[in-house]
Amino acid sequence: MNKETGPLPFDKENIPRHIAFVMDGNGRWAQKRGLPRTAGHSAGSESFHKAAEILAELGVRHMTVYAFSTENWKRPLEEVSAIMGLLEKYLRRSIRELVENNIRLDFWGDLSPLSPKLRKLIDQTDELSKQCTGMQVHVCLNYGGRDEILRAARALAQDCLEGRLSPEDIGEKELEGRMYSHDVPPPDLLVRPGGEMRISNFLLWECAYSEFYFTDTLWPDFGREEIYKAIAEFQKRNRRYGGLSR
Ligand code: FPP
């Protein structure tokens, strides 16, 4: 790992436990260079790999990335295929390196429409990385925040129908237990590069009290310096969770 040696611009005792990223701006990054959009996604996957290494080095416990949304199928077939191809390439090439760094990778989303080849690679990745005890990376793939909540609601309804649960016993814990993110603390910080200031159906339930950090930097340019800036900004925030200022 390429570790930074200079003084850190933030308190290393107060690192967010969980950081989520909307990896936005890949297309524009490529267009600015006269390259096809797919070259931007390729640069974006490099940026993802570097960010995972930096976050693991800082002691972040969970990193969640939005790789492909339930709405991204609306993009041209060529771009969808390129993103799926990149994921395959990435998993083939990098999983061993992540495992060596004790980083665990898992996937959140409806994986059923993905190609059998990609699903097999995902299963192999799960198998290889489940022994890792370091940072967990959650890759959201064919993921939608509304879809995640709907699936959990459906599972609750099924449990009620089959007598395992009564409606009056349904609380937040019961719903959360049926979501992709069960057992994972909610993001402390949600980072969106690329200049847009919206949540785009990402982690709708989980981000109820997350701190948001937006920047114009495009995802392929989002490196160590940008990560440090986001954490420094996070540490200036006063998290109140609906209560009074501390
Ligand atoms: C958003 O940028 C990015 C995506 C929809 C795809 C992100 C996918 C990857 C980085 C590929 C591989 C992922 C991993 C985890 C290896 P955009 O295309 O909307 O950018 P734009 O707003 O500039 O058009």
mmCIF file of N, CA and C in Angstrom, residues 33-154:
data_model
loop_
_atom_site.group_PDB
_atom_site.id
_atom_site.type_symbol
_atom_site.label_atom_id
_atom_site.label_comp_id
_atom_site.label_asym_id
_atom_site.label_seq_id
_atom_site.Cartn_x
_atom_site.Cartn_y
_atom_site.Cartn_z
ATOM 1 N N ARG A 33 -11.692 14.629 -21.905
ATOM 2 C CA ARG A 33 -10.426 14.187 -22.514
ATOM 3 C C ARG A 33 -10.625 13.636 -23.920
ATOM 4 N N GLY A 34 -11.835 13.799 -24.455
ATOM 5 C CA GLY A 34 -12.130 13.296 -25.793
ATOM 6 C C GLY A 34 -12.154 11.774 -25.853
ATOM 7 N N LEU A 35 -12.435 11.142 -24.718
ATOM 8 C CA LEU A 35 -12.448 9.669 -24.659
ATOM 9 C C LEU A 35 -13.895 9.171 -24.573
ATOM 10 N N PRO A 36 -14.149 7.917 -24.909
ATOM 11 C CA PRO A 36 -15.512 7.393 -24.726
ATOM 12 C C PRO A 36 -15.857 7.311 -23.235
ATOM 13 N N ARG A 37 -17.158 7.404 -22.921
ATOM 14 C CA ARG A 37 -17.596 7.381 -21.512
ATOM 15 C C ARG A 37 -17.070 6.146 -20.776
ATOM 16 N N THR A 38 -16.962 5.050 -21.518
ATOM 17 C CA THR A 38 -16.522 3.805 -20.880
ATOM 18 C C THR A 38 -15.099 3.939 -20.315
ATOM 19 N N ALA A 39 -14.279 4.798 -20.943
ATOM 20 C CA ALA A 39 -12.919 5.032 -20.418
ATOM 21 C C ALA A 39 -13.016 5.701 -19.042
ATOM 22 N N GLY A 40 -14.076 6.509 -18.869
ATOM 23 C CA GLY A 40 -14.303 7.158 -17.578
ATOM 24 C C GLY A 40 -14.647 6.130 -16.501
ATOM 25 N N HIS A 41 -15.458 5.142 -16.866
ATOM 26 C CA HIS A 41 -15.810 4.100 -15.889
ATOM 27 C C HIS A 41 -14.577 3.274 -15.530
ATOM 28 N N SER A 42 -13.726 3.071 -16.530
ATOM 29 C CA SER A 42 -12.501 2.320 -16.276
ATOM 30 C C SER A 42 -11.617 3.092 -15.278
ATOM 31 N N ALA A 43 -11.455 4.399 -15.518
ATOM 32 C CA ALA A 43 -10.682 5.234 -14.580
ATOM 33 C C ALA A 43 -11.384 5.240 -13.216
ATOM 34 N N GLY A 44 -12.721 5.204 -13.239
ATOM 35 C CA GLY A 44 -13.491 5.192 -11.989
ATOM 36 C C GLY A 44 -13.235 3.931 -11.182
ATOM 37 N N SER A 45 -13.022 2.814 -11.867
ATOM 38 C CA SER A 45 -12.777 1.584 -11.103
ATOM 39 C C SER A 45 -11.384 1.605 -10.469
ATOM 40 N N GLU A 46 -10.431 2.286 -11.127
ATOM 41 C CA GLU A 46 -9.088 2.461 -10.513
ATOM 42 C C GLU A 46 -9.209 3.340 -9.265
ATOM 43 N N SER A 47 -10.006 4.394 -9.407
ATOM 44 C CA SER A 47 -10.199 5.325 -8.305
ATOM 45 C C SER A 47 -10.837 4.597 -7.107
ATOM 46 N N PHE A 48 -11.782 3.702 -7.416
ATOM 47 C CA PHE A 48 -12.429 2.903 -6.368
ATOM 48 C C PHE A 48 -11.387 2.059 -5.626
ATOM 49 N N HIS A 49 -10.514 1.404 -6.381
ATOM 50 C CA HIS A 49 -9.522 0.517 -5.770
ATOM 51 C C HIS A 49 -8.591 1.304 -4.840
ATOM 52 N N LYS A 50 -8.136 2.462 -5.333
ATOM 53 C CA LYS A 50 -7.224 3.290 -4.517
ATOM 54 C C LYS A 50 -7.947 3.793 -3.262
ATOM 55 N N ALA A 51 -9.202 4.233 -3.442
ATOM 56 C CA ALA A 51 -9.952 4.753 -2.293
ATOM 57 C C ALA A 51 -10.107 3.656 -1.231
ATOM 58 N N ALA A 52 -10.386 2.426 -1.675
ATOM 59 C CA ALA A 52 -10.558 1.322 -0.710
ATOM 60 C C ALA A 52 -9.267 1.121 0.083
ATOM 61 N N GLU A 53 -8.131 1.183 -0.600
ATOM 62 C CA GLU A 53 -6.856 0.992 0.102
ATOM 63 C C GLU A 53 -6.597 2.108 1.117
ATOM 64 N N ILE A 54 -6.902 3.344 0.704
ATOM 65 C CA ILE A 54 -6.658 4.484 1.598
ATOM 66 C C ILE A 54 -7.572 4.407 2.832
ATOM 67 N N LEU A 55 -8.853 4.091 2.594
ATOM 68 C CA LEU A 55 -9.794 4.017 3.716
ATOM 69 C C LEU A 55 -9.400 2.897 4.685
ATOM 70 N N ALA A 56 -8.961 1.762 4.129
ATOM 71 C CA ALA A 56 -8.548 0.640 4.995
ATOM 72 C C ALA A 56 -7.356 1.068 5.841
ATOM 73 N N GLU A 57 -6.428 1.767 5.214
ATOM 74 C CA GLU A 57 -5.223 2.237 5.914
ATOM 75 C C GLU A 57 -5.593 3.206 7.057
ATOM 76 N N LEU A 58 -6.675 3.991 6.859
ATOM 77 C CA LEU A 58 -7.084 4.956 7.889
ATOM 78 C C LEU A 58 -7.888 4.311 9.017
ATOM 79 N N GLY A 59 -8.319 3.072 8.785
ATOM 80 C CA GLY A 59 -9.076 2.378 9.833
ATOM 81 C C GLY A 59 -10.581 2.507 9.692
ATOM 82 N N VAL A 60 -11.057 2.943 8.514
ATOM 83 C CA VAL A 60 -12.502 2.968 8.261
ATOM 84 C C VAL A 60 -12.978 1.507 8.261
ATOM 85 N N ARG A 61 -14.146 1.227 8.847
ATOM 86 C CA ARG A 61 -14.600 -0.174 8.943
ATOM 87 C C ARG A 61 -15.464 -0.594 7.762
ATOM 88 N N HIS A 62 -16.228 0.361 7.199
ATOM 89 C CA HIS A 62 -17.126 0.024 6.091
ATOM 90 C C HIS A 62 -17.053 1.096 5.007
ATOM 91 N N MET A 63 -16.997 0.633 3.765
ATOM 92 C CA MET A 63 -17.049 1.546 2.612
ATOM 93 C C MET A 63 -18.160 1.001 1.697
ATOM 94 N N THR A 64 -19.087 1.867 1.312
ATOM 95 C CA THR A 64 -20.149 1.412 0.402
ATOM 96 C C THR A 64 -20.093 2.250 -0.868
ATOM 97 N N VAL A 65 -20.142 1.601 -2.019
ATOM 98 C CA VAL A 65 -20.101 2.348 -3.282
ATOM 99 C C VAL A 65 -21.306 2.000 -4.154
ATOM 100 N N TYR A 66 -21.754 3.020 -4.890
ATOM 101 C CA TYR A 66 -22.893 2.864 -5.801
ATOM 102 C C TYR A 66 -22.307 2.539 -7.180
ATOM 103 N N ALA A 67 -22.282 1.273 -7.542
ATOM 104 C CA ALA A 67 -21.651 0.885 -8.808
ATOM 105 C C ALA A 67 -22.657 0.847 -9.959
ATOM 106 N N PHE A 68 -23.907 0.445 -9.655
ATOM 107 C CA PHE A 68 -24.907 0.347 -10.726
ATOM 108 C C PHE A 68 -26.285 0.369 -10.069
ATOM 109 N N SER A 69 -27.104 1.340 -10.487
ATOM 110 C CA SER A 69 -28.411 1.475 -9.837
ATOM 111 C C SER A 69 -29.476 0.709 -10.614
ATOM 112 N N THR A 70 -30.635 0.531 -9.968
ATOM 113 C CA THR A 70 -31.761 -0.140 -10.645
ATOM 114 C C THR A 70 -32.198 0.693 -11.862
ATOM 115 N N GLU A 71 -31.837 1.985 -11.877
ATOM 116 C CA GLU A 71 -32.216 2.871 -13.005
ATOM 117 C C GLU A 71 -31.151 2.886 -14.106
ATOM 118 N N ASN A 72 -29.943 2.424 -13.794
ATOM 119 C CA ASN A 72 -28.854 2.515 -14.789
ATOM 120 C C ASN A 72 -29.066 1.616 -16.013
ATOM 121 N N TRP A 73 -30.045 0.693 -15.950
ATOM 122 C CA TRP A 73 -30.344 -0.131 -17.137
ATOM 123 C C TRP A 73 -30.849 0.726 -18.284
ATOM 124 N N LYS A 74 -31.299 1.960 -17.967
ATOM 125 C CA LYS A 74 -31.832 2.862 -19.015
ATOM 126 C C LYS A 74 -30.707 3.414 -19.893
ATOM 127 N N ARG A 75 -29.466 3.214 -19.501
ATOM 128 C CA ARG A 75 -28.331 3.722 -20.313
ATOM 129 C C ARG A 75 -28.163 2.872 -21.562
ATOM 130 N N PRO A 76 -27.445 3.384 -22.584
ATOM 131 C CA PRO A 76 -27.259 2.587 -23.799
ATOM 132 C C PRO A 76 -26.641 1.228 -23.457
ATOM 133 N N LEU A 77 -27.090 0.208 -24.199
ATOM 134 C CA LEU A 77 -26.637 -1.168 -23.947
ATOM 135 C C LEU A 77 -25.112 -1.273 -23.900
ATOM 136 N N GLU A 78 -24.479 -0.508 -24.792
ATOM 137 C CA GLU A 78 -23.013 -0.543 -24.875
ATOM 138 C C GLU A 78 -22.367 -0.117 -23.544
ATOM 139 N N GLU A 79 -22.965 0.927 -22.919
ATOM 140 C CA GLU A 79 -22.399 1.417 -21.658
ATOM 141 C C GLU A 79 -22.675 0.432 -20.514
ATOM 142 N N VAL A 80 -23.905 -0.135 -20.513
ATOM 143 C CA VAL A 80 -24.248 -1.119 -19.472
ATOM 144 C C VAL A 80 -23.278 -2.300 -19.576
ATOM 145 N N SER A 81 -23.068 -2.791 -20.801
ATOM 146 C CA SER A 81 -22.165 -3.948 -20.985
ATOM 147 C C SER A 81 -20.750 -3.592 -20.547
ATOM 148 N N ALA A 82 -20.330 -2.357 -20.826
ATOM 149 C CA ALA A 82 -18.973 -1.955 -20.460
ATOM 150 C C ALA A 82 -18.819 -1.944 -18.937
ATOM 151 N N ILE A 83 -19.832 -1.447 -18.226
ATOM 152 C CA ILE A 83 -19.737 -1.398 -16.750
ATOM 153 C C ILE A 83 -19.689 -2.828 -16.188
ATOM 154 N N MET A 84 -20.553 -3.705 -16.736
ATOM 155 C CA MET A 84 -20.564 -5.104 -16.263
ATOM 156 C C MET A 84 -19.204 -5.763 -16.560
ATOM 157 N N GLY A 85 -18.676 -5.469 -17.749
ATOM 158 C CA GLY A 85 -17.376 -6.033 -18.146
ATOM 159 C C GLY A 85 -16.268 -5.556 -17.212
ATOM 160 N N LEU A 86 -16.354 -4.282 -16.831
ATOM 161 C CA LEU A 86 -15.338 -3.723 -15.921
ATOM 162 C C LEU A 86 -15.391 -4.387 -14.553
ATOM 163 N N LEU A 87 -16.621 -4.648 -14.110
ATOM 164 C CA LEU A 87 -16.761 -5.310 -12.811
ATOM 165 C C LEU A 87 -16.132 -6.697 -12.862
ATOM 166 N N GLU A 88 -16.399 -7.408 -13.968
ATOM 167 C CA GLU A 88 -15.807 -8.748 -14.132
ATOM 168 C C GLU A 88 -14.291 -8.658 -14.095
ATOM 169 N N LYS A 89 -13.776 -7.718 -14.902
ATOM 170 C CA LYS A 89 -12.322 -7.554 -15.000
ATOM 171 C C LYS A 89 -11.752 -7.205 -13.625
ATOM 172 N N TYR A 90 -12.455 -6.306 -12.950
ATOM 173 C CA TYR A 90 -11.971 -5.870 -11.646
ATOM 174 C C TYR A 90 -11.918 -7.042 -10.667
ATOM 175 N N LEU A 91 -13.002 -7.832 -10.643
ATOM 176 C CA LEU A 91 -13.043 -8.941 -9.679
ATOM 177 C C LEU A 91 -11.959 -9.964 -9.991
ATOM 178 N N ARG A 92 -11.780 -10.271 -11.277
ATOM 179 C CA ARG A 92 -10.729 -11.238 -11.661
ATOM 180 C C ARG A 92 -9.352 -10.751 -11.228
ATOM 181 N N ARG A 93 -9.097 -9.458 -11.478
ATOM 182 C CA ARG A 93 -7.747 -8.925 -11.286
ATOM 183 C C ARG A 93 -7.423 -8.587 -9.840
ATOM 184 N N SER A 94 -8.417 -8.058 -9.127
ATOM 185 C CA SER A 94 -8.072 -7.396 -7.864
ATOM 186 C C SER A 94 -8.482 -8.112 -6.598
ATOM 187 N N ILE A 95 -9.317 -9.148 -6.722
ATOM 188 C CA ILE A 95 -9.823 -9.753 -5.497
ATOM 189 C C ILE A 95 -8.702 -10.285 -4.606
ATOM 190 N N ARG A 96 -7.672 -10.886 -5.241
ATOM 191 C CA ARG A 96 -6.579 -11.439 -4.420
ATOM 192 C C ARG A 96 -5.847 -10.338 -3.655
ATOM 193 N N GLU A 97 -5.658 -9.205 -4.345
ATOM 194 C CA GLU A 97 -4.971 -8.080 -3.694
ATOM 195 C C GLU A 97 -5.789 -7.566 -2.497
ATOM 196 N N LEU A 98 -7.112 -7.490 -2.673
ATOM 197 C CA LEU A 98 -7.956 -7.031 -1.565
ATOM 198 C C LEU A 98 -7.866 -8.016 -0.398
ATOM 199 N N VAL A 99 -7.932 -9.312 -0.724
ATOM 200 C CA VAL A 99 -7.867 -10.340 0.324
ATOM 201 C C VAL A 99 -6.522 -10.254 1.061
ATOM 202 N N GLU A 100 -5.428 -10.036 0.298
ATOM 203 C CA GLU A 100 -4.108 -9.886 0.944
ATOM 204 C C GLU A 100 -4.110 -8.716 1.926
ATOM 205 N N ASN A 101 -4.890 -7.677 1.588
ATOM 206 C CA ASN A 101 -4.993 -6.523 2.491
ATOM 207 C C ASN A 101 -6.103 -6.710 3.524
ATOM 208 N N ASN A 102 -6.631 -7.937 3.603
ATOM 209 C CA ASN A 102 -7.656 -8.282 4.603
ATOM 210 C C ASN A 102 -8.967 -7.505 4.407
ATOM 211 N N ILE A 103 -9.215 -7.065 3.154
ATOM 212 C CA ILE A 103 -10.436 -6.299 2.852
ATOM 213 C C ILE A 103 -11.512 -7.262 2.337
ATOM 214 N N ARG A 104 -12.688 -7.160 2.917
ATOM 215 C CA ARG A 104 -13.792 -8.036 2.518
ATOM 216 C C ARG A 104 -14.740 -7.308 1.563
ATOM 217 N N LEU A 105 -15.122 -7.999 0.505
ATOM 218 C CA LEU A 105 -15.992 -7.383 -0.504
ATOM 219 C C LEU A 105 -17.322 -8.125 -0.521
ATOM 220 N N ASP A 106 -18.446 -7.405 -0.443
ATOM 221 C CA ASP A 106 -19.717 -8.078 -0.690
ATOM 222 C C ASP A 106 -20.619 -7.187 -1.543
ATOM 223 N N PHE A 107 -21.756 -7.709 -1.931
ATOM 224 C CA PHE A 107 -22.589 -7.029 -2.927
ATOM 225 C C PHE A 107 -23.989 -6.831 -2.400
ATOM 226 N N TRP A 108 -24.524 -5.629 -2.596
ATOM 227 C CA TRP A 108 -25.890 -5.323 -2.170
ATOM 228 C C TRP A 108 -26.706 -5.017 -3.428
ATOM 229 N N GLY A 109 -27.825 -5.695 -3.586
ATOM 230 C CA GLY A 109 -28.688 -5.418 -4.724
ATOM 231 C C GLY A 109 -29.280 -6.720 -5.233
ATOM 232 N N ASP A 110 -30.151 -6.587 -6.238
ATOM 233 C CA ASP A 110 -30.771 -7.771 -6.845
ATOM 234 C C ASP A 110 -29.830 -8.285 -7.937
ATOM 235 N N LEU A 111 -29.115 -9.346 -7.627
ATOM 236 C CA LEU A 111 -28.085 -9.829 -8.557
ATOM 237 C C LEU A 111 -28.672 -10.769 -9.607
ATOM 238 N N SER A 112 -29.995 -11.083 -9.486
ATOM 239 C CA SER A 112 -30.559 -12.103 -10.373
ATOM 240 C C SER A 112 -30.501 -11.748 -11.872
ATOM 241 N N PRO A 113 -30.631 -10.471 -12.284
ATOM 242 C CA PRO A 113 -30.560 -10.221 -13.744
ATOM 243 C C PRO A 113 -29.132 -10.173 -14.301
ATOM 244 N N LEU A 114 -28.116 -10.333 -13.467
ATOM 245 C CA LEU A 114 -26.734 -10.244 -13.971
ATOM 246 C C LEU A 114 -26.380 -11.524 -14.726
ATOM 247 N N SER A 115 -25.339 -11.457 -15.536
ATOM 248 C CA SER A 115 -24.969 -12.623 -16.334
ATOM 249 C C SER A 115 -24.484 -13.747 -15.405
ATOM 250 N N PRO A 116 -24.690 -15.020 -15.810
ATOM 251 C CA PRO A 116 -24.225 -16.141 -14.970
ATOM 252 C C PRO A 116 -22.729 -16.028 -14.685
ATOM 253 N N LYS A 117 -21.961 -15.511 -15.659
ATOM 254 C CA LYS A 117 -20.511 -15.372 -15.479
ATOM 255 C C LYS A 117 -20.193 -14.405 -14.323
ATOM 256 N N LEU A 118 -20.881 -13.271 -14.328
ATOM 257 C CA LEU A 118 -20.636 -12.271 -13.282
ATOM 258 C C LEU A 118 -21.123 -12.791 -11.925
ATOM 259 N N ARG A 119 -22.265 -13.497 -11.943
ATOM 260 C CA ARG A 119 -22.794 -14.029 -10.669
ATOM 261 C C ARG A 119 -21.839 -15.048 -10.071
ATOM 262 N N LYS A 120 -21.236 -15.866 -10.962
ATOM 263 C CA LYS A 120 -20.287 -16.875 -10.478
ATOM 264 C C LYS A 120 -19.067 -16.185 -9.843
ATOM 265 N N LEU A 121 -18.591 -15.140 -10.523
ATOM 266 C CA LEU A 121 -17.437 -14.388 -9.985
ATOM 267 C C LEU A 121 -17.765 -13.757 -8.626
ATOM 268 N N ILE A 122 -19.012 -13.259 -8.517
ATOM 269 C CA ILE A 122 -19.450 -12.650 -7.257
ATOM 270 C C ILE A 122 -19.463 -13.713 -6.145
ATOM 271 N N ASP A 123 -19.963 -14.918 -6.480
ATOM 272 C CA ASP A 123 -19.972 -16.010 -5.488
ATOM 273 C C ASP A 123 -18.548 -16.362 -5.068
ATOM 274 N N GLN A 124 -17.640 -16.415 -6.063
ATOM 275 C CA GLN A 124 -16.240 -16.737 -5.741
ATOM 276 C C GLN A 124 -15.631 -15.657 -4.856
ATOM 277 N N THR A 125 -15.973 -14.407 -5.163
ATOM 278 C CA THR A 125 -15.468 -13.287 -4.371
ATOM 279 C C THR A 125 -15.943 -13.401 -2.931
ATOM 280 N N ASP A 126 -17.251 -13.698 -2.774
ATOM 281 C CA ASP A 126 -17.820 -13.865 -1.422
ATOM 282 C C ASP A 126 -17.040 -14.924 -0.664
ATOM 283 N N GLU A 127 -16.816 -16.050 -1.355
ATOM 284 C CA GLU A 127 -16.150 -17.197 -0.737
ATOM 285 C C GLU A 127 -14.719 -16.825 -0.319
ATOM 286 N N LEU A 128 -13.994 -16.185 -1.265
ATOM 287 C CA LEU A 128 -12.590 -15.842 -1.001
ATOM 288 C C LEU A 128 -12.435 -14.806 0.101
ATOM 289 N N SER A 129 -13.372 -13.846 0.130
ATOM 290 C CA SER A 129 -13.134 -12.727 1.049
ATOM 291 C C SER A 129 -13.855 -12.876 2.382
ATOM 292 N N LYS A 130 -14.631 -13.954 2.566
ATOM 293 C CA LYS A 130 -15.397 -14.013 3.827
ATOM 294 C C LYS A 130 -14.516 -14.224 5.060
ATOM 295 N N GLN A 131 -13.269 -14.664 4.832
ATOM 296 C CA GLN A 131 -12.363 -14.844 5.979
ATOM 297 C C GLN A 131 -11.699 -13.514 6.397
ATOM 298 N N CYS A 132 -11.870 -12.464 5.562
ATOM 299 C CA CYS A 132 -11.191 -11.188 5.847
ATOM 300 C C CYS A 132 -11.871 -10.475 7.018
ATOM 301 N N THR A 133 -11.056 -9.949 7.905
ATOM 302 C CA THR A 133 -11.608 -9.339 9.117
ATOM 303 C C THR A 133 -11.404 -7.827 9.146
ATOM 304 N N GLY A 134 -10.787 -7.276 8.072
ATOM 305 C CA GLY A 134 -10.525 -5.835 8.024
ATOM 306 C C GLY A 134 -11.737 -5.085 7.503
ATOM 307 N N MET A 135 -11.473 -4.023 6.746
ATOM 308 C CA MET A 135 -12.573 -3.196 6.240
ATOM 309 C C MET A 135 -13.507 -4.011 5.337
ATOM 310 N N GLN A 136 -14.786 -3.706 5.434
ATOM 311 C CA GLN A 136 -15.763 -4.344 4.539
ATOM 312 C C GLN A 136 -16.167 -3.351 3.460
ATOM 313 N N VAL A 137 -16.111 -3.807 2.211
ATOM 314 C CA VAL A 137 -16.537 -2.960 1.095
ATOM 315 C C VAL A 137 -17.840 -3.527 0.543
ATOM 316 N N HIS A 138 -18.862 -2.712 0.513
ATOM 317 C CA HIS A 138 -20.170 -3.142 0.026
ATOM 318 C C HIS A 138 -20.396 -2.493 -1.341
ATOM 319 N N VAL A 139 -20.492 -3.310 -2.363
ATOM 320 C CA VAL A 139 -20.662 -2.798 -3.720
ATOM 321 C C VAL A 139 -22.149 -2.888 -4.074
ATOM 322 N N CYS A 140 -22.781 -1.738 -4.289
ATOM 323 C CA CYS A 140 -24.208 -1.734 -4.625
ATOM 324 C C CYS A 140 -24.362 -1.927 -6.127
ATOM 325 N N LEU A 141 -25.015 -3.002 -6.476
ATOM 326 C CA LEU A 141 -25.069 -3.427 -7.876
ATOM 327 C C LEU A 141 -26.507 -3.817 -8.202
ATOM 328 N N ASN A 142 -27.074 -3.208 -9.224
ATOM 329 C CA ASN A 142 -28.513 -3.298 -9.469
ATOM 330 C C ASN A 142 -29.226 -3.024 -8.148
ATOM 331 N N TYR A 143 -28.837 -1.910 -7.555
ATOM 332 C CA TYR A 143 -29.326 -1.517 -6.235
ATOM 333 C C TYR A 143 -30.180 -0.262 -6.351
ATOM 334 N N GLY A 144 -31.249 -0.216 -5.567
ATOM 335 C CA GLY A 144 -32.037 1.004 -5.432
ATOM 336 C C GLY A 144 -32.480 1.091 -3.980
ATOM 337 N N GLY A 145 -32.434 2.273 -3.399
ATOM 338 C CA GLY A 145 -32.832 2.437 -2.007
ATOM 339 C C GLY A 145 -34.307 2.092 -1.796
ATOM 340 N N ARG A 146 -35.164 2.514 -2.751
ATOM 341 C CA ARG A 146 -36.593 2.208 -2.619
ATOM 342 C C ARG A 146 -36.813 0.706 -2.755
ATOM 343 N N ASP A 147 -36.107 0.106 -3.700
ATOM 344 C CA ASP A 147 -36.227 -1.336 -3.926
ATOM 345 C C ASP A 147 -35.809 -2.109 -2.664
ATOM 346 N N GLU A 148 -34.752 -1.648 -2.007
ATOM 347 C CA GLU A 148 -34.279 -2.329 -0.789
ATOM 348 C C GLU A 148 -35.355 -2.287 0.307
ATOM 349 N N ILE A 149 -35.996 -1.110 0.447
ATOM 350 C CA ILE A 149 -37.032 -0.973 1.479
ATOM 351 C C ILE A 149 -38.259 -1.834 1.112
ATOM 352 N N LEU A 150 -38.617 -1.811 -0.187
ATOM 353 C CA LEU A 150 -39.756 -2.616 -0.656
ATOM 354 C C LEU A 150 -39.557 -4.105 -0.391
ATOM 355 N N ARG A 151 -38.335 -4.581 -0.684
ATOM 356 C CA ARG A 151 -38.035 -6.007 -0.470
ATOM 357 C C ARG A 151 -38.143 -6.379 0.996
ATOM 358 N N ALA A 152 -37.651 -5.482 1.850
ATOM 359 C CA ALA A 152 -37.721 -5.748 3.293
ATOM 360 C C ALA A 152 -39.182 -5.755 3.743
ATOM 361 N N ALA A 153 -40.000 -4.827 3.186
ATOM 362 C CA ALA A 153 -41.418 -4.758 3.553
ATOM 363 C C ALA A 153 -42.132 -6.043 3.109
ATOM 364 N N ARG A 154 -41.784 -6.502 1.904
ATOM 365 C CA ARG A 154 -42.388 -7.736 1.393
ATOM 366 C C ARG A 154 -42.023 -8.925 2.283
#
